[in-house]
XYZ file of C-alpha atoms in Angstrom:
125
model
C 105.975 81.759 66.875
C 108.688 81.391 69.497
C 106.770 81.940 72.747
C 108.014 83.624 75.909
C 109.996 82.076 78.752
C 108.338 82.820 82.105
C 109.720 82.328 85.580
C 106.861 81.977 88.021
C 107.929 82.449 91.618
C 104.928 84.080 93.257
C 102.975 80.906 94.077
C 99.228 81.449 93.913
C 98.223 84.700 92.253
C 95.101 86.521 91.162
C 95.206 87.362 87.451
C 93.506 90.244 85.667
C 93.344 90.491 81.871
C 92.346 93.735 80.194
C 91.947 95.127 76.681
C 92.648 98.558 75.219
C 92.472 99.801 71.640
C 95.065 102.423 70.775
C 95.551 104.570 67.679
C 95.867 102.645 64.434
C 98.408 105.200 63.160
C 101.651 103.171 62.719
C 103.820 106.112 63.800
C 101.865 106.575 67.041
C 101.915 102.827 67.688
C 105.701 102.843 67.252
C 106.017 105.737 69.711
C 103.702 104.009 72.204
C 105.835 100.868 71.995
C 108.977 102.943 72.522
C 107.572 104.628 75.640
C 106.862 101.176 77.101
C 110.407 99.926 76.490
C 112.828 99.373 79.386
C 114.909 102.408 78.471
C 111.972 104.839 78.132
C 109.339 103.779 80.660
C 109.218 106.193 83.578
C 110.784 104.635 86.710
C 108.298 106.334 89.045
C 105.420 104.657 87.210
C 107.062 101.236 87.471
C 107.720 101.819 91.174
C 104.103 102.839 91.709
C 102.824 99.681 90.035
C 104.891 97.572 92.426
C 104.030 99.801 95.392
C 100.289 99.097 95.072
C 100.965 95.344 95.169
C 101.109 94.300 91.517
C 103.547 91.403 91.185
C 103.785 91.161 87.389
C 102.397 93.043 84.420
C 102.697 92.285 80.729
C 101.223 94.050 77.711
C 100.824 92.272 74.381
C 100.073 94.031 71.101
C 98.422 93.021 67.842
C 97.969 95.944 65.469
C 96.211 98.565 67.563
C 94.857 96.156 70.186
C 96.577 95.716 73.528
C 96.037 92.981 76.086
C 97.402 93.551 79.578
C 97.941 90.677 82.002
C 98.342 91.612 85.662
C 99.250 89.160 88.440
C 98.627 90.123 92.056
C 98.457 88.483 95.474
C 95.199 86.536 96.006
C 93.863 89.123 98.492
C 94.484 92.059 96.115
C 91.648 94.578 95.818
C 91.734 96.090 92.340
C 89.763 99.291 92.951
C 91.622 100.136 96.164
C 94.947 99.656 94.374
C 93.881 101.789 91.385
C 92.660 104.553 93.711
C 96.045 104.525 95.422
C 98.007 104.274 92.149
C 96.281 107.396 90.828
C 97.787 109.405 93.720
C 101.399 108.265 93.315
C 104.202 110.410 91.804
C 103.977 110.986 88.057
C 101.082 108.544 87.558
C 98.561 111.208 86.479
C 101.245 112.785 84.283
C 101.953 109.385 82.666
C 98.245 108.751 82.029
C 97.884 112.173 80.419
C 100.991 111.539 78.304
C 99.913 108.097 76.995
C 96.350 109.322 76.355
C 97.586 110.785 73.054
C 98.280 107.242 71.815
C 95.202 105.716 73.401
C 92.636 108.180 72.088
C 91.429 108.753 75.661
C 90.700 111.778 77.796
C 93.991 113.016 79.240
C 92.378 113.089 82.696
C 91.323 109.410 82.539
C 92.954 107.021 84.981
C 94.375 103.683 83.913
C 91.399 101.780 85.352
C 89.035 103.965 83.313
C 90.785 103.155 80.022
C 91.506 99.452 80.182
C 88.498 97.162 79.825
C 88.395 93.965 81.896
C 88.167 90.726 79.962
C 86.285 87.654 81.098
C 88.063 84.318 81.091
C 86.001 81.921 79.012
C 88.382 78.948 78.962
C 91.012 77.489 81.266
C 92.946 74.298 80.610
C 92.610 72.610 83.970
C 95.374 70.266 85.030
């Protein structure tokens, strides 16, 4: 395993970690990965994520399990941001589109699909 180089420039952040199980069909997984690539991800969705105050977002995959890591300012209010995100251009359309890979209701918002994870260990310095 090579690891990932990270540049951290935001100072103190609040971190959210969430889990989502997607289709275990390899062809759908490949399409889902493609739609999350730099060349295929919808720019309006990326702009909306930043617009609600999210500083960084990463999604990791293992088989059909996804883990999303979201860094925000310390005073970030998750539910307020998700309520606002749901109203931004193309967000509802994106959620309906990716629902086919996620096995979710096409009307479900992002915050209704992704399940929050609890941190159970932290290597304190």
